[in-house]
Coordinates of C-alpha atoms and ligand atoms in Angstrom, one line a residue:
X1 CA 24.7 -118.0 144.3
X2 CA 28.1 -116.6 144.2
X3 CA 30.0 -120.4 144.3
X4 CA 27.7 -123.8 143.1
X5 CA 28.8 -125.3 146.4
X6 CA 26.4 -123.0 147.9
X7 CA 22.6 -123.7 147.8
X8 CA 19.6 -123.3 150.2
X9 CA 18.1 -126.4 151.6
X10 CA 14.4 -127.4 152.3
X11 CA 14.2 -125.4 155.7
X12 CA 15.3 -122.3 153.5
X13 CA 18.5 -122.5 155.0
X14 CA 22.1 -121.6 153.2
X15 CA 24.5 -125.0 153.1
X16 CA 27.7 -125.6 151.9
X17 CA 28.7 -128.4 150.4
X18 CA 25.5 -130.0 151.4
X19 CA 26.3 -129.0 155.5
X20 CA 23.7 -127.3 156.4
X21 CA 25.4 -123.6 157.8
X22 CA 22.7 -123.8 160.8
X23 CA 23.2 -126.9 161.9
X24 CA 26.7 -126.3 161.6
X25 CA 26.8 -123.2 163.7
X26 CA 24.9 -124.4 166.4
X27 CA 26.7 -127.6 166.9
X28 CA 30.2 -126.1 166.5
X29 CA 29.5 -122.1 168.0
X30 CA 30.0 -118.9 166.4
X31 CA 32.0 -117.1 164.8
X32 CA 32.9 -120.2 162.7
X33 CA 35.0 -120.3 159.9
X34 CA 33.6 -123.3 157.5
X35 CA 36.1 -124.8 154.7
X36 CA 34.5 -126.7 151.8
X37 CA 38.2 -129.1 151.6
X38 CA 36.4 -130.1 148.3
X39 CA 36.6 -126.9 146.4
X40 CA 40.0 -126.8 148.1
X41 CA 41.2 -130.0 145.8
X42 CA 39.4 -128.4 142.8
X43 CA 41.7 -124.6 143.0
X44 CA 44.8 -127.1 143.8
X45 CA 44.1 -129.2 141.0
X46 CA 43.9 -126.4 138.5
X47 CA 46.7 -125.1 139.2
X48 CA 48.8 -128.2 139.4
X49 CA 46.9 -129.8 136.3
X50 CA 47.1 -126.3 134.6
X51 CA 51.2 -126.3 134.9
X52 CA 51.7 -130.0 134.2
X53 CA 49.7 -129.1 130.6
X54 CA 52.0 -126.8 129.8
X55 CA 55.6 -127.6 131.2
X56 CA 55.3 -131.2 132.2
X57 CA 57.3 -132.1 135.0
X58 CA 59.0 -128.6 135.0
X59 CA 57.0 -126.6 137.2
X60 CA 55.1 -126.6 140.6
X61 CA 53.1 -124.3 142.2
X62 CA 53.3 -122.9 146.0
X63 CA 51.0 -122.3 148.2
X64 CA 51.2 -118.9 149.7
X65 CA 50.7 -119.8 153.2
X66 CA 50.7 -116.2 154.2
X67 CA 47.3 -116.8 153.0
X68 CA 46.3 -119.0 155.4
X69 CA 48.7 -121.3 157.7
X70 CA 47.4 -124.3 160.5
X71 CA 49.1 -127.3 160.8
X72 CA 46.6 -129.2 158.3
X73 CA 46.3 -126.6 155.5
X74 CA 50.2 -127.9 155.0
X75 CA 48.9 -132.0 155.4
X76 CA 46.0 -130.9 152.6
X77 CA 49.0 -128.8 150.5
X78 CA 51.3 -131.5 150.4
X79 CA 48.6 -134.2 149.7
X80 CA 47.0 -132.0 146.8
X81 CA 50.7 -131.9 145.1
X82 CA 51.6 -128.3 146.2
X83 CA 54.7 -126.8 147.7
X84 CA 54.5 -124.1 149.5
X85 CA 55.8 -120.7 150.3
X86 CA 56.6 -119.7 153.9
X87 CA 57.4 -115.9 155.2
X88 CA 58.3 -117.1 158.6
X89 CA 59.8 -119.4 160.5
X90 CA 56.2 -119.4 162.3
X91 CA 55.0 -120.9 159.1
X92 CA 58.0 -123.2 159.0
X93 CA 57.3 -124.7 161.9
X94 CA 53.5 -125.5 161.5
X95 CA 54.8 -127.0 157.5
X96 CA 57.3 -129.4 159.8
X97 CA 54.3 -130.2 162.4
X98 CA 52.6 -131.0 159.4
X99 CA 55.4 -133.1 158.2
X100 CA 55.6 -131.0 155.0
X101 CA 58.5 -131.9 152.7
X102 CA 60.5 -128.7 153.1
X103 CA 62.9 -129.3 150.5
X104 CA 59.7 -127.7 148.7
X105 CA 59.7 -125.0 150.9
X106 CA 60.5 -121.4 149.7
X107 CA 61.8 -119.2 152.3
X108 CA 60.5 -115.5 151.6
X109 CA 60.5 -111.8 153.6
X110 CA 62.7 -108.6 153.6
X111 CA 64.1 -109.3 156.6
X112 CA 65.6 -112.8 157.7
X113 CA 67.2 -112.6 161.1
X114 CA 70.3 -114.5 161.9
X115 CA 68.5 -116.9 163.9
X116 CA 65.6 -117.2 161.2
X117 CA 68.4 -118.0 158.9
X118 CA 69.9 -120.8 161.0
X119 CA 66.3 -122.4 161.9
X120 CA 65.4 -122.5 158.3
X121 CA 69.2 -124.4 157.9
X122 CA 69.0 -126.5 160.6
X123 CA 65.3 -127.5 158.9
X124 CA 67.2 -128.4 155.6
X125 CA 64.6 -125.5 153.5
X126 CA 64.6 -126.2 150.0
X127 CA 65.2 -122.5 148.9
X128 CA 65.5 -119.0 150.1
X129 CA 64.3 -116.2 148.1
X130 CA 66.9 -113.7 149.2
X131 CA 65.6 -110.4 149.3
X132 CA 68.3 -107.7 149.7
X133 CA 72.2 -108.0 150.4
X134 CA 72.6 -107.8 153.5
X135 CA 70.4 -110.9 154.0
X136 CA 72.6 -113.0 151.3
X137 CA 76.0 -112.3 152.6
X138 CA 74.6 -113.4 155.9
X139 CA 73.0 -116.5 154.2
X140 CA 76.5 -117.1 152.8
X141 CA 78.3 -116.8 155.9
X142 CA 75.8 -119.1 158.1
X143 CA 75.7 -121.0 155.2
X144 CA 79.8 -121.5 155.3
X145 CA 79.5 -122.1 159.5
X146 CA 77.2 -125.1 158.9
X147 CA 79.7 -126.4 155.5
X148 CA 76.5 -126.6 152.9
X149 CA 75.5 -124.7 149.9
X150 CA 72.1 -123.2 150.4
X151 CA 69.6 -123.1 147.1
X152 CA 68.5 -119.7 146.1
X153 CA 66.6 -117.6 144.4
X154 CA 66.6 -113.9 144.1
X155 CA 63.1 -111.7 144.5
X156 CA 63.7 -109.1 141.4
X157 CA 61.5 -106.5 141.0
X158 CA 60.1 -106.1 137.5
X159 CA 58.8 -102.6 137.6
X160 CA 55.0 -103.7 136.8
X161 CA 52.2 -101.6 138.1
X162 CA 49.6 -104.0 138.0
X163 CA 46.6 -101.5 139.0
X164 CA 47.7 -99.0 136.2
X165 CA 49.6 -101.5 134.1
X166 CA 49.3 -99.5 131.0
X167 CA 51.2 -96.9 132.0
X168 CA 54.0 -100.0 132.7
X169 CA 57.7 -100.1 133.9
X170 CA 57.8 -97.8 136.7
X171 CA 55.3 -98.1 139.3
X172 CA 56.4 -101.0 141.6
X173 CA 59.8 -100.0 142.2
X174 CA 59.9 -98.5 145.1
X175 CA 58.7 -101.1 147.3
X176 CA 60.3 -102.6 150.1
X177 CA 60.9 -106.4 148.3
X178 CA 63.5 -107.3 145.9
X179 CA 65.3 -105.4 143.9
X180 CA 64.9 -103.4 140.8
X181 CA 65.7 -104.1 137.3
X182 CA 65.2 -100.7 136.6
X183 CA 67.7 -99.3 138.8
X184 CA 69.9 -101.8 137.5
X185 CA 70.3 -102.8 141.8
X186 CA 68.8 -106.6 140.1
X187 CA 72.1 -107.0 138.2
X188 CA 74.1 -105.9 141.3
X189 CA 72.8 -108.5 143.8
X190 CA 73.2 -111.2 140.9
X191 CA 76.7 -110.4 140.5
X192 CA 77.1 -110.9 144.1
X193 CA 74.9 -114.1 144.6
X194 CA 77.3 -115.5 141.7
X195 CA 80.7 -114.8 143.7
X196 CA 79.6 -115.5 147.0
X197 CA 80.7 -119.1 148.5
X198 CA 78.3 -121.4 149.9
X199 CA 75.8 -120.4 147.6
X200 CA 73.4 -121.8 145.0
X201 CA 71.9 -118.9 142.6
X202 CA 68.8 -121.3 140.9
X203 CA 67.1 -118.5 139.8
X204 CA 64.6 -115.1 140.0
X205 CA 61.4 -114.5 142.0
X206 CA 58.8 -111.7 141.2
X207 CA 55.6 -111.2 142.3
X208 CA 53.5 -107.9 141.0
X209 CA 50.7 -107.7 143.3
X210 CA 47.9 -109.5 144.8
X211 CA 44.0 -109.9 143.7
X212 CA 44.6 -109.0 140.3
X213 CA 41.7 -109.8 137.9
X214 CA 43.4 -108.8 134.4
X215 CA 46.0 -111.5 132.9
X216 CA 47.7 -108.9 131.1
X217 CA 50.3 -107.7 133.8
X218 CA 51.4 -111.7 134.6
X219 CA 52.0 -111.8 131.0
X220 CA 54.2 -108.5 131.2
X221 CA 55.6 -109.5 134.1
X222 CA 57.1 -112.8 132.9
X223 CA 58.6 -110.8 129.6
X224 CA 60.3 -108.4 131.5
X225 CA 61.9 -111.5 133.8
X226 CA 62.7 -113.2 130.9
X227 CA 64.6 -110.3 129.1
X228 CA 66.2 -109.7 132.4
X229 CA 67.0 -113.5 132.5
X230 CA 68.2 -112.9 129.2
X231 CA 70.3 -109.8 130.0
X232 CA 71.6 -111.5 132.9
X233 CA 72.9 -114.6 131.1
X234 CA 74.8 -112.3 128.0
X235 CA 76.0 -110.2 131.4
X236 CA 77.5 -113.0 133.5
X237 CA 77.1 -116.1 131.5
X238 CA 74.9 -117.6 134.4
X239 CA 71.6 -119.2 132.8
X240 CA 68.7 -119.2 135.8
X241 CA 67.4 -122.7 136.2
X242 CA 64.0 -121.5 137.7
X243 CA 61.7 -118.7 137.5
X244 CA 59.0 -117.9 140.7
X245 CA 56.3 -115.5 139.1
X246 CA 54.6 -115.0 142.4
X247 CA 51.2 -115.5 143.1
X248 CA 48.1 -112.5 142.3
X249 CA 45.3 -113.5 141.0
X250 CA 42.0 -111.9 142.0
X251 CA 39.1 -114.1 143.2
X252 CA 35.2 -113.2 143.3
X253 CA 34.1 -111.3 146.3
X254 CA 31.1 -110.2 145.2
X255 CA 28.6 -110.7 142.3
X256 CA 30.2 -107.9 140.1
X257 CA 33.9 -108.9 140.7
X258 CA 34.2 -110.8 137.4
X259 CA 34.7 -114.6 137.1
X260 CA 38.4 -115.8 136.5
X261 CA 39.3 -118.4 134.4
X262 CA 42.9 -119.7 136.2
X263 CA 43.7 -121.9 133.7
X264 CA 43.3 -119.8 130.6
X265 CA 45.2 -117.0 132.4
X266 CA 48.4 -119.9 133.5
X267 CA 48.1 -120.8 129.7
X268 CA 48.6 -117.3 128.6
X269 CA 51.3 -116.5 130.5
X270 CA 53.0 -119.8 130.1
X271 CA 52.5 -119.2 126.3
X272 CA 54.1 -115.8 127.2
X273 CA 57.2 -117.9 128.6
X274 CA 57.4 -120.3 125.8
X275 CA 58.0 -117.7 123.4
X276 CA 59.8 -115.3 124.8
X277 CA 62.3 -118.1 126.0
X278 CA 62.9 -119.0 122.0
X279 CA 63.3 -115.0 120.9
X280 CA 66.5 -115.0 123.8
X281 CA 67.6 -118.3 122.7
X282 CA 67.0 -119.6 126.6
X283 CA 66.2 -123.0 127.8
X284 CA 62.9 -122.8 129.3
X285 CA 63.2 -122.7 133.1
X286 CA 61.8 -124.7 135.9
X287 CA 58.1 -122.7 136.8
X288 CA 56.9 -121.9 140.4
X289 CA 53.5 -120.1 140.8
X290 CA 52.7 -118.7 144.5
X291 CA 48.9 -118.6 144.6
X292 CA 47.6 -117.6 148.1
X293 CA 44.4 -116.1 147.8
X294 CA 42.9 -118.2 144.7
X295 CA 43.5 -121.6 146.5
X296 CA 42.1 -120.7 149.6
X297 CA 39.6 -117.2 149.5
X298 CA 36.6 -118.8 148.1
X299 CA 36.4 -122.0 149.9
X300 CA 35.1 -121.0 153.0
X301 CA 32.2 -118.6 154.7
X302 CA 32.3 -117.4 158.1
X303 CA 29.1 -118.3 160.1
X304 CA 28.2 -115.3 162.9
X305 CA 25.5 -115.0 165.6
X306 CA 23.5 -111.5 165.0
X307 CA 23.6 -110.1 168.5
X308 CA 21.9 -107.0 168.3
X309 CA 19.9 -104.8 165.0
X310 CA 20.4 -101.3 165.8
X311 CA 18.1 -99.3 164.0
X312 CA 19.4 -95.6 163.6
X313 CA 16.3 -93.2 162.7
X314 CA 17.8 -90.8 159.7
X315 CA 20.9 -92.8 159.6
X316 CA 21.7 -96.2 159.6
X317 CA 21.1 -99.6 160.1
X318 CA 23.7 -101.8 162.5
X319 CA 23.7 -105.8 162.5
X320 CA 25.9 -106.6 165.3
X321 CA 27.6 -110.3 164.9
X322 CA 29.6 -111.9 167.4
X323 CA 33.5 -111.5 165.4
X324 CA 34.6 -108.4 163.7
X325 CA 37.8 -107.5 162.9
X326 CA 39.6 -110.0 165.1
X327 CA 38.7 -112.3 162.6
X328 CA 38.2 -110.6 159.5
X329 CA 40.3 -107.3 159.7
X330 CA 39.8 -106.6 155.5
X331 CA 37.2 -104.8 155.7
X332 CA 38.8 -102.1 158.5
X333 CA 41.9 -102.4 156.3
X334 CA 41.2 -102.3 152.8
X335 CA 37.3 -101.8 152.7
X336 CA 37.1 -105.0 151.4
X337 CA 34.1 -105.9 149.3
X338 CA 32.3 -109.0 151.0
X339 CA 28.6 -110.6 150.1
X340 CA 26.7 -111.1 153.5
X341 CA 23.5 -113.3 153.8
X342 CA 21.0 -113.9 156.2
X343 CA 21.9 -118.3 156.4
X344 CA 18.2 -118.6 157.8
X345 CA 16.2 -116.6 156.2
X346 CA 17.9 -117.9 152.5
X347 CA 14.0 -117.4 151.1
X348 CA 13.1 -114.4 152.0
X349 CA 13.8 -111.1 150.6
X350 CA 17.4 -109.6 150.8
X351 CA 15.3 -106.1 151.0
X352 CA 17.4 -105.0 154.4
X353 CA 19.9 -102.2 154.1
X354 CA 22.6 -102.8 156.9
X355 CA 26.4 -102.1 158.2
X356 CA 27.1 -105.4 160.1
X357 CA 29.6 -104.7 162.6
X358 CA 32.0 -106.6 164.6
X359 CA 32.3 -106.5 168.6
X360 CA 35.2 -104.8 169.1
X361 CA 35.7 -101.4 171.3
X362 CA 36.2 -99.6 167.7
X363 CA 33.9 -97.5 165.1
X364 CA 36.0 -98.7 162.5
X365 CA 35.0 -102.5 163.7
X366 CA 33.0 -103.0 160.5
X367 CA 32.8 -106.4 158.4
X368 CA 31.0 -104.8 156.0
X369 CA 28.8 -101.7 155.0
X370 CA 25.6 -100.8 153.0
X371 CA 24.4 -104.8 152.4
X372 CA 21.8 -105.8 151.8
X373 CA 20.3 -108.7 153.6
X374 CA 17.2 -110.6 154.8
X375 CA 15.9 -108.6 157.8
X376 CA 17.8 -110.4 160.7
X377 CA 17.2 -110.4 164.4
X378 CA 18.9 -111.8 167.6
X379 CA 20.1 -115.2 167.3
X380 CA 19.9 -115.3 163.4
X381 CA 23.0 -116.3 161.9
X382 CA 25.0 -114.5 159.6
X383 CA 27.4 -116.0 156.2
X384 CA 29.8 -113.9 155.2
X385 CA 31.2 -115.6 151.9
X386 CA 34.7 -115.6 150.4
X387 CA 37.1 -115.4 154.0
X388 CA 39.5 -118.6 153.7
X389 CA 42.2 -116.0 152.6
X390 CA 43.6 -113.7 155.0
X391 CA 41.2 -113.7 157.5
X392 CA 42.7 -116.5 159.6
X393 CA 45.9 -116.1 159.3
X394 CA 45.4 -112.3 160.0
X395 CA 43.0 -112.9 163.5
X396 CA 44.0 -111.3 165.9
X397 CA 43.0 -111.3 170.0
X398 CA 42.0 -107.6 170.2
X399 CA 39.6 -107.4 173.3
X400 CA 40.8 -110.7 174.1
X401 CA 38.2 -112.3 171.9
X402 CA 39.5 -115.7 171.3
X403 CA 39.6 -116.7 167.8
X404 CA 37.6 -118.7 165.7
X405 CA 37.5 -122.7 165.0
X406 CA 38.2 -123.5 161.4
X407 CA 35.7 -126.5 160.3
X408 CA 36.7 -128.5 157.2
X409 CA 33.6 -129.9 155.0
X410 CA 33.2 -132.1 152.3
X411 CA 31.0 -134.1 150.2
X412 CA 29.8 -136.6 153.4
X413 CA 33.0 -134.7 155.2
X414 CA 33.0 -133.0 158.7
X415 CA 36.0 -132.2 160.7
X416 CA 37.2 -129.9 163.3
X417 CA 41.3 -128.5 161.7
X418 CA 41.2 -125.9 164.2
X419 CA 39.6 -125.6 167.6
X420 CA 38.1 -122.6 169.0
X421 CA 40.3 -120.4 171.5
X422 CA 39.6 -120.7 174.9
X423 CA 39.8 -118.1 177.9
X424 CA 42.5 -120.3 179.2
X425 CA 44.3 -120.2 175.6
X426 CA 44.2 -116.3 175.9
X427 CA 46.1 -116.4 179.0
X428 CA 48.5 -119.2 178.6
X429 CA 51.7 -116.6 178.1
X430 CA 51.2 -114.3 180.8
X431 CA 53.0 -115.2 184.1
X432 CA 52.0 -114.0 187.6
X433 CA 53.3 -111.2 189.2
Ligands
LLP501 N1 54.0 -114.6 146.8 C1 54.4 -113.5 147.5 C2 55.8 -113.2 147.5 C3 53.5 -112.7 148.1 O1 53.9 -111.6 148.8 C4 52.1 -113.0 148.1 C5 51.1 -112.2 148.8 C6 51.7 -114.2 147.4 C7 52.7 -114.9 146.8 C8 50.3 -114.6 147.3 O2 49.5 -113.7 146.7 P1 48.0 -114.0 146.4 O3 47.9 -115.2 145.4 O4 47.4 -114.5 147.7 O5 47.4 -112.8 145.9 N2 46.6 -109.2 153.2 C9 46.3 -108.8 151.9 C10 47.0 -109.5 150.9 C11 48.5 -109.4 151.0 C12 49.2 -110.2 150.0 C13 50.7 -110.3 150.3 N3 51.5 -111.2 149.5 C14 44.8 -109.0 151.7 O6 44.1 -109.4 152.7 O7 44.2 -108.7 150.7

């Protein structure tokens, strides 16, 4: 099985973390998103563990709650020793529901609005990571209105092409975040952050790219922020005190993604750091890592009700499940590889050729195409594995399908972090006319 905290149990049945996925979707409905909070723990821990090996107290990892944001995915965060990264003040609000300490908050997006800008104040934010001038000399002049120096960093693009790496330094830098090193625009918005009053220049942000399996372009990516650090300091005499390099690293989908070790790849690039730090003659900064997807992708499988096997003479094969792209748009998106099984039929042959489809009013409603699976019929239930990132927190309410519960599970764990949507839920903003 694609993760060891899935197994098939004596009914011939597909469990996670010992729940079996059944069960669970019969007591709970379908579509169900399940959460194993133990494996959760585990891709924290790595992380945090990973960094503390190498820099001691002088780093912290983020999560990326783009990734996947509810109220208690910040409670877990903060309990598991992460901070976390927030694009919105959406997301800031559910971290302060949560209680979240926000001073560990990082503030991201290319586009703050004024009043973004004076919510994340008012909530005392730990840092922004200003994106572009216009947002910093508003920071500055908000920042001035409410008399406090606001904590920044600056996102910097490092011109790293992480799908054709090789090829290096040019790729990435025409992209709507940050700004280039390249076009020598990076210097030009640290020369401002510098003069500017009521702010706090702590440092540089980057992030290359997301579900990236080689370690190769992290490790190029923190050299070229280090030489820029480097540059930066002979330029201006300012040192950074921290260094963000984003988050990126790819996660098993599918049997022939291959395995990645996180911890080897944090101790390359942190070895990467180390030394590059004693060519330039730097003091090694404070590290932030921003990991979305590889804290939260591979905990959990979404559980779905087959509604309808569609048999196509010449053509295809459809498995109908009750969700789709409301809940799992990745697939219409990106054709995002997925494994599928049959949770009921976990003994018997995966000799099925199938497209299992979602139940929207849309072709292009597809979870996943050309699986194969255990031959399913109405009222089997469907696991597709590998959704905890970017499947949430991308849902959406197309046909007014309301959107799934999220289910946590553990060892001798079961509870309910998010309920299902209900009819009344999809109507609670409209007003009569
Ligand atoms: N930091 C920044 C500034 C980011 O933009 C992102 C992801 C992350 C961290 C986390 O990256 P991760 O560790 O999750 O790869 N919707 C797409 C992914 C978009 C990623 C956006 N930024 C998908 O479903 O694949």
């Amino acid at each position: 099985m694609l993760y060891p905290y899935l197994s098939t149990n004596e009914n011939g049945h597909l469990t996670i973390a010992g729940h079996d996925t059944v069960s669970l979707a019969q007591k709970y409905g379908t579509a169900l998103f399940v959460l194993n909070v133990d494996r959760l723990q585990e891709n924290c821990r790595i992380y945090v563990d990973t960094l503390r090996e190498c820099f001691g107290d002088n780093a912290m990892p983020l999560f990326a709650s783009k990734s996947l944001s509810f109220t208690g995915i910040y409670t877990l965060m903060n309990r598991f020793g992460m901070g976390t990264d927030i694009v919105s003040c959406g997301e800031l609000y559910t971290a302060k529901k949560a209680g979240f300490p926000l001073e560990k908050a990082f503030f991201h997006g290319n586009n703050k609005t004024d009043s973004d800008i004076a919510y994340a104040l008012d909530n005392k934010i730990g840092y922004f990571v200003v994106d572009n001038e216009d947002e910093l000399l508003r920071l500055s002049a908000i920042a001035k209105e409410y008399g406090i120096t606001q904590k920044i960093l600056l996102r910097i693009t490092p011109g790293i092409d992480p799908h054709t790496h090789k090829a290096i330094v040019t790729g990435s830098v025409d992209s709507k975040f940050g700004k280039a090193i390249e076009t020598n625009q990076a210097y030009e918005i640290v020369e401002l952050a510098l003069a500017l009053d009521n702010i706090e220049l702590c440092g540089f942000h980057c992030h290359i790219g997301s579900q990236i399996f080689e370690c190769q372009p992290f490790c190029d990516a923190s050299d070229c922020m280090l030489a820029f650090i480097h540059e930066v300091k002979k330029r201006y005499h300012y040192e950074a005190k921290m260094l963000n390099l984003g988050g990126g690293f790819g996660v098993r989908y599918v049997e022939s993604d291959p395995e990645v070790n996180i911890a080897d790849n944090i101790r390359a690039v942190a070895a990467h750091v180390k030394t590059k730090c004693q060519e330039y003659g730097l003091s090694l900064p404070y590290i932030l890592m921003e990991p979305g997807r590889s804290i939260v992708a591979d905990t959990t499988v979404t559980l779905y009700t087959v509604g309808s096997v569609k048999e196509i003479t010449g053509f295809r094969n459809y498995v109908s499940v009750d969700g789709g792209m409301t809940d799992n748009p990745r697939y219409a998106l990106y054709q995002s590889a997925y494994t599928v099984l049959t949770a009921n039929r976990m003994n018997e042959e995966a000799d099925y050729a199938c497209t299992v489809a979602g139940r929207c009013c849309e072709s292009g409603d597809l979870i996943q195409e050309n699986v194969m699976i255990a031959k399913p019929e109405r009222g089997d239930i469907l696991a597709v594995l590998t959704t905890g990132a970017y499947n949430y927190s991308m849902a959406s309410n197309y046909n007014r399908l309301p959107r799934p519960a999220i289910l946590l599970v553990g060892n001798n764990y079961e509870k309910l972090a998010v309920r299902r949507e209900s009819f009344e839920d999809l109507c609670r903003l409209d007003l009569d006319l």
